Amino acid sequence: MRPAGACYFLKIILMTIFYLGYHAQKHPSMDIAVILVGTSDEVAIKDVHEKDDFHHLSVTPRVALVTMNESDPKSIITRICDLMSDKKVQGVVFGDDTDQEAIAQILDFISAQTLTPILGIHGGSSMIMADKVGGGAFRHKRYEY
């Protein structure tokens, strides 16, 4: 092997070892957004979790807490879409202090379009929606082969 070829080969091996070692040290994590809408006491939560709370998990959750005062549909859609475009979140937890079922429908639509699970925990976001199969505009067909 020529000296230039040996140097090139050695350089590739060292870069591969460095690359594998660097990624082996990184601990896997999961980004979760917690969105709280309204003026209730739940919105006052600042420190959602401590690192020690999740030491037993193989994946470390990174929680982004977002608080909002506006509960109109436009503000909610804009804020969630901005958050999802800025950060790559694997899931969203949503809580509000309203009783509007429209919020659950908005969250369902955003979840379906982005393929991101959204969990409604309180208020209008946690309302159970009517079954879509009945007479809704969007129907799911099952094709059998």
XYZ file of C-alpha atoms in Angstrom:
145
model
C 0.000 0.000 0.000
C 1.334 3.446 -0.889
C 1.977 5.952 1.932
C -0.759 8.312 0.700
C -3.272 5.446 0.614
C -2.246 4.317 4.113
C -2.703 7.845 5.494
C -6.106 8.123 3.843
C -7.160 4.724 5.233
C -5.889 5.627 8.735
C -7.752 8.934 8.586
C -11.025 7.164 7.729
C -10.565 4.668 10.566
C -9.850 7.416 13.121
C -12.857 9.445 11.981
C -15.088 6.365 12.246
C -13.859 5.574 15.760
C -14.372 9.198 16.836
C -17.862 9.264 15.312
C -18.942 6.009 16.992
C -17.466 7.040 20.334
C -19.167 10.431 20.234
C -22.602 8.957 19.564
C -22.150 6.180 22.121
C -21.723 8.795 24.871
C -24.944 10.620 24.069
C -27.865 9.541 26.200
C -31.102 9.141 24.212
C -33.730 11.735 24.990
C -37.322 12.528 24.122
C -38.693 16.048 23.653
C -42.156 16.612 25.115
C -44.065 19.892 25.060
C -46.418 20.669 27.943
C -48.858 23.425 26.970
C -51.060 24.940 29.674
C -53.747 27.427 28.619
C -55.662 29.703 30.968
C -55.240 31.474 34.255
C -55.697 28.588 36.681
C -53.155 27.448 39.259
C -51.871 24.789 36.866
C -50.474 27.484 34.585
C -48.328 28.726 37.479
C -46.242 25.529 37.365
C -42.663 26.450 36.493
C -40.434 23.489 37.333
C -42.262 20.551 35.835
C -39.724 17.933 36.725
C -36.313 17.340 38.170
C -33.647 15.301 36.397
C -33.611 12.850 39.319
C -37.270 11.990 38.751
C -36.437 10.123 35.545
C -33.083 8.463 36.308
C -34.651 4.992 36.126
C -35.820 5.479 32.513
C -33.666 4.490 29.555
C -34.779 7.637 27.700
C -34.468 11.029 29.354
C -37.479 13.274 28.722
C -36.775 16.923 27.939
C -39.869 18.917 28.826
C -40.634 22.283 27.248
C -43.265 24.097 29.318
C -45.396 26.616 27.416
C -48.048 28.735 29.109
C -50.718 30.716 27.288
C -53.472 33.067 28.379
C -55.369 33.067 25.084
C -57.804 30.211 24.525
C -59.171 31.180 21.124
C -58.640 28.636 18.319
C -56.363 30.868 16.218
C -53.935 31.478 19.097
C -53.855 27.797 20.036
C -53.228 26.632 16.471
C -50.557 29.278 15.897
C -48.735 28.519 19.153
C -48.749 24.733 18.696
C -47.644 24.950 15.060
C -44.863 27.417 15.945
C -43.681 25.124 18.726
C -43.706 22.055 16.479
C -41.810 23.867 13.731
C -39.173 25.241 16.138
C -38.550 22.048 18.107
C -38.821 18.435 17.090
C -41.211 17.190 19.745
C -42.245 13.555 20.031
C -45.405 14.353 21.970
C -47.550 17.142 23.372
C -49.442 17.282 26.676
C -52.188 19.911 26.568
C -54.306 21.286 29.385
C -56.733 24.182 29.452
C -59.340 25.605 31.797
C -62.180 25.911 29.293
C -65.070 23.613 28.475
C -64.910 24.016 24.698
C -65.043 20.752 22.759
C -63.652 22.655 19.768
C -60.219 22.566 21.394
C -60.271 18.763 21.376
C -61.202 18.816 17.692
C -58.394 21.254 16.891
C -55.872 19.094 18.730
C -57.172 15.984 16.959
C -56.713 17.678 13.585
C -53.171 18.856 14.396
C -52.246 15.414 15.698
C -53.574 13.714 12.567
C -51.744 16.103 10.247
C -48.388 16.031 12.053
C -48.492 12.403 13.263
C -47.558 13.671 16.726
C -49.480 12.293 19.715
C -51.293 14.996 21.678
C -52.694 14.144 25.106
C -55.454 16.383 26.478
C -55.375 16.289 30.270
C -57.772 18.974 31.463
C -60.644 21.149 30.265
C -61.944 21.194 26.708
C -58.907 19.356 25.383
C -59.815 16.285 27.433
C -63.427 16.036 26.230
C -64.436 12.876 24.438
C -65.440 13.597 20.881
C -68.250 11.916 19.000
C -67.348 8.893 16.897
C -66.097 9.904 13.438
C -67.338 6.804 11.625
C -71.037 7.696 11.830
C -71.745 10.628 9.562
C -68.596 12.690 9.542
C -67.136 14.316 6.474
C -63.973 12.235 6.739
C -64.466 8.505 6.726
C -61.974 5.732 7.014
C -62.421 2.830 4.660
C -60.920 -0.545 5.193
C -59.669 -2.238 2.076
C -59.418 -5.993 2.141
C -57.160 -7.766 -0.284
